[in-house]
């Protein structure tokens, strides 16, 4: 019988229409958003001719400039800190065989993926406000710390995959050749893990760049990031400036994803 | 303690795991390996060769017992502090480092100045004839070349003992033969003590100064190749090294009887009753019927220089004899013959 052939989803009735619908749902809004960012008019849904006007306006808007700078600073720091923590966590959880409390450690590392973000946001708000009172410090440090924490699992997953794919015989050979554990890490483990670490750092960077909820709760007055700035704009009249900023963010993300793709692809 | 032993393993045991799933990889192994010798650990898969090597290298800590390096206890010294290097079966070359960087790694880690490292790397690469490959990455080399890099990398820091875990098993036969003499040459030139692991008995016999035959986590016999081959202490060793015929015999007042009661002259040291004899195929002589033990040829296989004859004795036990094909005798299947042995060639085994 013809049915004996292996199962193929594409032969299911309605496959094509479902696929098309899914793509439309996913991408139509984004395409519209990008399209109207080039609008010469003042509306986010009425076409007024092709123009880069709103990009220029956004670029000259001091609030946007500052928010963008803040976003980048926070995302960079968060990526660096989260990646460092994630690298140590990945080595710790995969390089020493099974140990007591391993599941617990996984839960701790991946907690940001499981606990509803709003809960973390409220908890951080309350926690940091008492720290602020106690220390008097109210800089970007709180946002950087909060972002670092929820970026850890995103950095952890690709690094862990890389560690698991790496033969322990490399480290054994290094130890055999008089390398201390630090030198083994520095000259052997780290270079071999680098593609995973870069991938993890980029995922962490994007995750931080994009965050709204925790940022909104943790930020002090005048600490808007790009996403929270845009959220603030919603309360006023929306102009295609928001489209332009979103499109720029999208372009940055796509660029990073492309690099991510090549970095993870090339070395394997 | 002054000693001419490079390595001493004293009552070393290694048990992996615990409880019901515990595996005894080594059970109370004691062995002394002399300075400058080519020592081979030989045994079937899973007998604990790698485990013993890993205990000497420091990658495993023995469950009990001690490892001495020139009389100094190194049982708990970490691997990076032992002047012992390993050539791994899988080579374990660093894929992101060039051949020269791989070979220089140990020297660099020992803190040698860059100029000295470069000079040593050049010297060792010349030793393994890889001067022209210094800048390549390991994956740009053939299996045999990678093998040489692994060897050079382990030799460069001038270890006191070199451990080689089946370093030739991934090579094809021709390359393997080449590397065997290469290894032997390197060992003689450098004077370093080699501990070589293999499960290939021919490799062990041709290369070693001494062989340690292992089975199921224990050393069966230690000695020079000739002695192990000619005087195996038990059935396992006789069977594992070379081809061997085993025969059951009876010792009575007249001596040792085999077949349908023929007495053969074999030195006995007090054994009585049923014994097992081991005799190599090339040590069996086939003569005309009436001489020695009566037998009948039941099969023959021509193998070029040699011919293998399978003969049946009176009690239907069979033996394989190897005779040089050009020895002139024209024997064919069905012939009645007489079998004689060189008395010294027959081993009476503790079975
Ligand atoms: N890490 C480990 N955990 C549990 N058991 C192990 C471990 N390593 C080895 N063993 C067991 O110990 C025994 C000896 O293993 P070992 O690797 O020393 O054998 P070997 O003689 O080197 O064999 P081969 O010729 O196949 O390499 C085997 O039964 C093996 O299954
Ligand atoms: Mg082994």
JSON list of N, CA and C and ligand atoms in Angstrom, two decimals, chain B residues 49-51 89 165-166 197, ligand 2:
[
{"chain": "B", "resi": 49, "resn": "UNK", "atom": "N", "xyz": [44.43, -2.74, 30.74]},
{"chain": "B", "resi": 49, "resn": "UNK", "atom": "CA", "xyz": [45.67, -2.12, 30.28]},
{"chain": "B", "resi": 49, "resn": "UNK", "atom": "C", "xyz": [45.60, -0.60, 30.37]},
{"chain": "B", "resi": 50, "resn": "UNK", "atom": "N", "xyz": [44.53, -0.05, 29.81]},
{"chain": "B", "resi": 50, "resn": "UNK", "atom": "CA", "xyz": [44.39, 1.40, 29.82]},
{"chain": "B", "resi": 50, "resn": "UNK", "atom": "C", "xyz": [44.29, 1.91, 31.26]},
{"chain": "B", "resi": 51, "resn": "UNK", "atom": "N", "xyz": [43.58, 1.17, 32.09]},
{"chain": "B", "resi": 51, "resn": "UNK", "atom": "CA", "xyz": [43.42, 1.59, 33.48]},
{"chain": "B", "resi": 51, "resn": "UNK", "atom": "C", "xyz": [44.78, 1.68, 34.17]},
{"chain": "B", "resi": 89, "resn": "UNK", "atom": "N", "xyz": [45.45, 6.89, 22.38]},
{"chain": "B", "resi": 89, "resn": "UNK", "atom": "CA", "xyz": [44.98, 6.04, 21.29]},
{"chain": "B", "resi": 89, "resn": "UNK", "atom": "C", "xyz": [44.28, 6.89, 20.22]},
{"chain": "B", "resi": 165, "resn": "UNK", "atom": "N", "xyz": [49.27, 4.21, 24.53]},
{"chain": "B", "resi": 165, "resn": "UNK", "atom": "CA", "xyz": [48.08, 3.37, 24.61]},
{"chain": "B", "resi": 165, "resn": "UNK", "atom": "C", "xyz": [47.60, 2.98, 23.22]},
{"chain": "B", "resi": 166, "resn": "UNK", "atom": "N", "xyz": [47.94, 1.81, 22.78]},
{"chain": "B", "resi": 166, "resn": "UNK", "atom": "CA", "xyz": [47.57, 1.30, 21.46]},
{"chain": "B", "resi": 166, "resn": "UNK", "atom": "C", "xyz": [47.74, 2.37, 20.38]},
{"chain": "B", "resi": 197, "resn": "UNK", "atom": "N", "xyz": [51.11, -0.22, 25.17]},
{"chain": "B", "resi": 197, "resn": "UNK", "atom": "CA", "xyz": [49.95, -1.09, 25.36]},
{"chain": "B", "resi": 197, "resn": "UNK", "atom": "C", "xyz": [49.48, -1.60, 24.00]},
{"chain": "C", "resi": 2, "resn": "LIG", "atom": "MG1", "xyz": [42.41, 0.48, 26.38]}
]
